[in-house]
């Protein structure tokens, strides 16, 4: 699931000014696993890999790979915790899920 206004950037430029002036660009793929939720206005930088079932908070800037089954937020984006069994029961601040 992708929130609104996310950026997935695969293009990057060399750091050396002489190469940059020649308008060199490199493309480094971004890999997004299955069942990932990326919050609104998040930015994924070139070369990152997002693990399966991972949740990325709104406004996060992902600069490094994220493992499977975690919640990650911030700038730079950091893992705050793993997704666990309690997440099956609650969806927001102890508000119970009632889907049965």
Backbone as ProteinMPNN parsed JSONL, in Angstrom:
{"seq_chain_A": "XXXXXXXXXXXXXXXXXXXXXXXXXXXXXXXXXXXXXXXXXXXXXXXXXXXXXXXXXXXXXXXXXXXXXXXXXXXXXXXXXXXXXXXXXXXXXXXXXXXX", "coords_chain_A": {"N_chain_A": [[0.848, -1.157, 0.0], [0.66, 2.143, -0.936], [0.998, 5.346, 0.345], [-0.208, 8.751, -0.269], [1.724, 10.913, -2.399], [4.368, 9.816, -2.231], [7.909, 9.321, -2.75], [9.924, 7.489, -4.852], [13.098, 7.006, -5.52], [15.345, 6.149, -7.94], [17.464, 7.118, -9.297], [20.757, 8.484, -9.238], [23.625, 10.612, -8.729], [27.148, 11.105, -9.487], [29.532, 12.012, -6.94], [31.861, 13.477, -7.386], [32.727, 16.625, -8.746], [33.601, 17.023, -11.424], [32.676, 14.799, -12.826], [29.951, 15.087, -12.334], [29.447, 17.437, -13.731], [29.429, 16.534, -16.285], [27.009, 15.506, -16.505], [26.541, 12.939, -15.651], [24.706, 10.083, -14.7], [23.539, 7.583, -12.528], [21.663, 4.638, -12.202], [20.134, 3.003, -9.608], [18.487, 0.267, -8.482], [15.475, 0.22, -6.513], [14.16, -1.933, -4.144], [11.11, -3.284, -3.225], [9.452, -5.15, -0.911], [6.826, -7.688, -0.651], [3.514, -6.828, 0.465], [4.013, -4.381, 1.755], [3.653, -1.304, 3.52], [3.715, 1.999, 2.807], [3.902, 5.1, 4.168], [2.312, 8.372, 3.727], [4.04, 10.889, 1.891], [6.571, 9.79, 2.227], [10.044, 9.117, 1.487], [12.036, 7.169, -0.568], [15.295, 6.337, -1.025], [17.859, 5.843, -3.61], [18.737, 2.43, -4.204], [17.841, 1.202, -1.834], [16.43, -1.526, 0.08], [13.364, -2.832, 0.922], [11.945, -4.8, 3.324], [9.65, -7.643, 3.437], [6.252, -7.128, 4.452], [6.737, -4.81, 5.899], [6.238, -1.66, 7.562], [6.321, 1.716, 6.821], [6.603, 4.82, 8.232], [4.714, 7.893, 7.776], [6.224, 10.584, 6.017], [8.811, 9.687, 6.343], [12.33, 9.246, 5.603], [13.961, 7.027, 3.802], [17.046, 5.687, 3.979], [18.589, 3.476, 4.221], [18.624, -0.158, 4.032], [15.679, -1.961, 5.072], [14.533, -4.464, 7.297], [12.399, -7.458, 7.126], [9.019, -7.385, 8.402], [8.834, -5.117, 10.224], [8.297, -1.936, 11.9], [9.094, 1.225, 10.818], [10.32, 4.54, 11.122], [10.882, 8.106, 10.585], [13.533, 10.592, 9.951], [16.75, 10.342, 9.485], [15.145, 7.284, 8.419], [14.371, 4.859, 10.851], [14.245, 1.648, 12.422], [11.669, 1.079, 14.706], [10.322, -0.905, 16.019], [9.49, -4.447, 15.97], [6.859, -5.978, 14.08], [4.226, -7.494, 15.801], [2.325, -10.069, 17.572], [0.39, -8.7, 19.033], [-0.356, -6.714, 17.327], [-2.256, -7.885, 15.744], [-4.518, -7.675, 17.219], [-4.953, -5.009, 17.973], [-5.352, -1.851, 16.342], [-4.732, 0.827, 16.596], [-3.383, 2.594, 19.144], [-4.416, 0.936, 21.315], [-7.004, 0.541, 20.368], [-9.349, -1.731, 19.643], [-9.51, -4.193, 17.049], [-12.309, -5.049, 15.176], [-13.344, -7.271, 13.286], [-14.605, -9.625, 12.93]], "CA_chain_A": [[0.0, 0.0, 0.0], [1.436, 3.381, -1.018], [0.293, 6.567, 0.698], [-0.079, 9.791, -1.28], [2.921, 11.75, -2.554], [5.652, 9.21, -1.876], [8.942, 9.421, -3.776], [10.836, 6.357, -4.971], [14.152, 7.555, -6.372], [16.356, 5.169, -8.335], [18.557, 7.819, -9.961], [21.729, 9.166, -8.394], [24.708, 11.255, -9.476], [28.445, 10.986, -8.83], [29.88, 13.092, -6.022], [32.946, 14.291, -7.941], [32.146, 17.681, -9.578], [33.939, 16.863, -12.838], [31.738, 13.814, -13.386], [28.61, 15.677, -12.276], [29.315, 18.441, -14.796], [29.175, 15.791, -17.527], [25.634, 15.046, -16.342], [26.494, 11.486, -15.449], [23.678, 9.609, -13.771], [23.51, 6.139, -12.324], [20.39, 4.151, -11.69], [20.303, 1.934, -8.63], [17.111, -0.142, -8.214], [14.863, 0.159, -5.186], [13.387, -3.171, -4.039], [10.04, -3.191, -2.229], [8.902, -6.48, -0.676], [5.375, -7.865, -0.673], [2.681, -6.41, 1.587], [4.644, -3.237, 2.42], [2.831, -0.106, 3.631], [4.565, 3.188, 2.82], [3.069, 6.237, 4.547], [2.298, 9.587, 2.913], [5.212, 11.771, 1.787], [7.841, 9.098, 2.497], [11.03, 9.167, 0.406], [12.923, 6.005, -0.622], [16.469, 6.731, -1.8], [18.37, 4.798, -4.502], [19.422, 1.244, -3.714], [17.328, 0.603, -0.596], [15.592, -2.722, -0.002], [12.352, -2.829, 1.971], [11.547, -6.181, 3.575], [8.239, -8.039, 3.393], [5.329, -6.755, 5.535], [7.252, -3.668, 6.653], [5.454, -0.424, 7.574], [7.169, 2.907, 6.859], [5.785, 5.943, 8.677], [4.565, 9.076, 6.931], [7.297, 11.559, 6.059], [10.12, 9.068, 6.577], [13.325, 9.249, 4.528], [14.618, 5.725, 3.906], [18.403, 5.779, 3.439], [19.228, 2.16, 4.376], [17.717, -1.298, 3.93], [14.831, -2.274, 6.218], [14.239, -5.896, 7.304], [11.006, -7.905, 7.114], [8.15, -7.368, 9.59], [9.157, -4.069, 11.193], [7.76, -0.59, 11.736], [10.234, 2.134, 10.758], [9.881, 5.929, 10.964], [11.833, 9.176, 10.844], [14.488, 11.115, 8.983], [16.633, 9.161, 8.626], [14.222, 6.244, 8.863], [14.949, 3.846, 11.741], [13.307, 0.648, 12.945], [11.284, 1.334, 16.096], [9.96, -2.187, 16.626], [8.994, -5.497, 15.083], [5.42, -6.227, 14.085], [4.047, -8.638, 16.692], [0.976, -10.636, 17.679], [-0.545, -7.694, 19.545], [-0.826, -5.944, 16.175], [-3.453, -8.56, 15.224], [-5.65, -7.329, 18.074], [-5.152, -3.562, 18.037], [-4.89, -1.146, 15.153], [-4.241, 2.165, 16.935], [-3.429, 2.988, 20.558], [-5.312, 0.051, 22.072], [-8.339, 0.464, 19.772], [-9.439, -3.114, 19.179], [-10.01, -4.501, 15.712], [-13.535, -5.84, 15.241], [-13.654, -7.658, 11.903], [-15.175, -10.976, 12.877]], "C_chain_A": [[0.904, 1.233, 0.0], [0.544, 4.551, -0.624], [0.497, 7.617, -0.385], [1.285, 10.479, -1.236], [4.207, 11.124, -2.045], [6.619, 9.397, -3.043], [9.804, 8.17, -3.717], [11.883, 6.78, -5.997], [15.199, 6.491, -6.669], [17.569, 5.841, -8.965], [19.459, 8.523, -8.97], [22.855, 9.704, -9.271], [26.026, 11.054, -8.751], [28.725, 12.202, -7.943], [30.921, 14.024, -6.628], [32.385, 15.325, -8.923], [32.434, 17.544, -11.073], [32.982, 15.881, -13.518], [30.311, 14.358, -13.389], [28.401, 16.66, -13.415], [29.069, 17.789, -16.159], [27.785, 15.161, -17.518], [25.527, 13.53, -16.263], [25.394, 11.157, -14.444], [23.754, 8.098, -13.705], [22.145, 5.77, -11.792], [20.643, 2.941, -10.813], [18.9, 1.51, -8.206], [16.731, -0.069, -6.735], [14.007, -1.097, -5.174], [12.383, -3.034, -2.903], [9.403, -4.564, -2.114], [7.383, -6.5, -0.749], [4.739, -7.334, 0.606], [3.324, -5.297, 2.417], [3.658, -2.073, 2.429], [3.778, 1.079, 3.764], [3.669, 4.396, 3.054], [3.265, 7.446, 3.642], [3.609, 10.362, 3.009], [6.536, 11.11, 2.172], [8.735, 9.19, 1.262], [11.927, 7.939, 0.519], [14.076, 6.353, -1.551], [17.034, 5.556, -2.606], [19.052, 3.652, -3.759], [18.861, 0.606, -2.461], [16.474, -0.621, -0.896], [14.663, -2.706, 1.2], [11.848, -4.255, 2.118], [10.042, -6.39, 3.524], [7.496, -7.536, 4.634], [5.76, -5.543, 6.35], [6.336, -2.459, 6.498], [6.433, 0.739, 7.721], [6.275, 4.099, 7.172], [5.78, 7.112, 7.707], [5.739, 10.027, 7.122], [8.687, 10.994, 6.274], [11.024, 9.199, 5.354], [14.169, 7.988, 4.701], [15.965, 5.795, 3.194], [19.138, 4.45, 3.475], [18.169, 1.074, 4.26], [16.926, -1.479, 5.22], [14.474, -3.755, 6.165], [12.739, -6.18, 7.204], [10.336, -7.6, 8.453], [8.54, -6.353, 10.653], [8.344, -2.811, 10.896], [8.959, 0.343, 11.817], [9.73, 3.542, 10.457], [11.069, 6.874, 11.052], [12.697, 9.585, 9.672], [15.83, 11.282, 9.692], [15.73, 8.102, 9.259], [14.956, 5.186, 9.688], [13.852, 2.88, 12.202], [12.983, 1.007, 14.388], [10.835, 0.059, 16.802], [9.57, -3.185, 15.547], [7.475, -5.54, 15.157], [5.21, -7.503, 14.883], [2.586, -9.083, 16.756], [-0.041, -9.632, 18.21], [-1.106, -6.842, 18.409], [-2.018, -6.611, 15.486], [-4.702, -8.09, 15.971], [-5.977, -5.839, 18.058], [-4.669, -2.905, 16.757], [-4.372, 0.248, 15.459], [-4.458, 2.427, 18.419], [-4.5, 2.241, 21.355], [-6.763, 0.077, 21.584], [-8.445, -0.91, 19.126], [-10.014, -3.216, 17.776], [-11.232, -5.393, 15.87], [-13.943, -6.197, 13.814], [-14.261, -9.05, 11.804], [-16.672, -10.965, 12.892]], "O_chain_A": [[1.802, 1.353, 0.833], [-0.537, 4.731, -1.185], [1.279, 7.41, -1.313], [1.906, 10.605, -0.181], [5.053, 11.821, -1.484], [6.2, 9.605, -4.181], [10.349, 7.829, -2.668], [11.593, 6.896, -7.187], [15.861, 5.99, -5.76], [18.601, 5.196, -9.149], [18.992, 9.089, -7.982], [23.01, 9.29, -10.42], [26.039, 10.852, -7.537], [28.202, 13.289, -8.186], [30.869, 15.234, -6.409], [31.646, 14.961, -9.837], [31.599, 17.91, -11.9], [32.537, 16.11, -14.643], [29.552, 14.121, -14.329], [27.32, 16.72, -14.0], [28.557, 18.432, -17.075], [27.433, 14.386, -18.407], [24.566, 12.925, -16.739], [25.19, 11.875, -13.465], [24.004, 7.427, -14.706], [21.547, 6.517, -11.017], [21.287, 1.977, -11.228], [18.179, 2.318, -7.621], [17.557, -0.27, -5.845], [13.211, -1.311, -6.088], [12.744, -2.713, -1.771], [8.874, -5.092, -3.092], [6.739, -5.461, -0.891], [5.335, -7.381, 1.682], [3.192, -5.276, 3.641], [2.915, -1.874, 1.467], [4.552, 1.158, 4.718], [2.786, 4.689, 2.248], [4.24, 7.538, 2.897], [4.204, 10.47, 4.081], [7.521, 11.806, 2.419], [8.249, 9.323, 0.138], [12.513, 7.691, 1.572], [13.863, 6.632, -2.731], [16.722, 4.402, -2.316], [19.827, 3.862, -2.827], [19.353, -0.444, -2.047], [15.879, -0.743, -1.967], [15.103, -2.583, 2.343], [11.377, -4.854, 1.151], [9.264, -5.437, 3.563], [8.051, -7.522, 5.733], [5.184, -5.284, 7.406], [5.735, -2.254, 5.444], [7.268, 0.75, 8.626], [5.304, 4.358, 6.461], [6.712, 7.298, 6.925], [6.194, 10.251, 8.244], [9.65, 11.753, 6.379], [10.55, 9.256, 4.219], [14.982, 7.89, 5.62], [16.028, 5.941, 1.973], [20.184, 4.297, 2.843], [16.973, 1.341, 4.374], [17.418, -1.196, 6.313], [14.144, -4.263, 5.093], [11.919, -5.261, 7.198], [10.989, -7.56, 9.496], [8.576, -6.675, 11.841], [7.789, -2.642, 9.811], [9.748, 0.272, 12.759], [8.827, 3.723, 9.641], [12.137, 6.496, 11.535], [12.62, 9.03, 8.576], [16.029, 12.256, 10.419], [15.58, 8.042, 10.479], [16.008, 4.684, 9.291], [12.69, 3.258, 12.349], [13.883, 1.217, 15.201], [10.946, -0.057, 18.023], [9.351, -2.832, 14.388], [6.882, -5.181, 16.174], [5.92, -8.488, 14.68], [1.727, -8.53, 16.069], [-1.22, -9.711, 17.866], [-2.21, -6.308, 18.519], [-2.722, -5.957, 14.715], [-5.805, -8.104, 15.424], [-7.145, -5.455, 18.123], [-3.691, -3.349, 16.155], [-3.633, 0.809, 14.65], [-5.595, 2.474, 18.887], [-5.369, 2.848, 21.981], [-7.662, -0.327, 22.322], [-7.721, -1.218, 18.179], [-10.881, -2.438, 17.376], [-11.199, -6.377, 16.61], [-14.776, -5.523, 13.207], [-14.41, -9.588, 10.707], [-17.297, -12.025, 12.851]]}, "name": "protein", "num_of_chains": 1, "seq": "XXXXXXXXXXXXXXXXXXXXXXXXXXXXXXXXXXXXXXXXXXXXXXXXXXXXXXXXXXXXXXXXXXXXXXXXXXXXXXXXXXXXXXXXXXXXXXXXXXXX"}
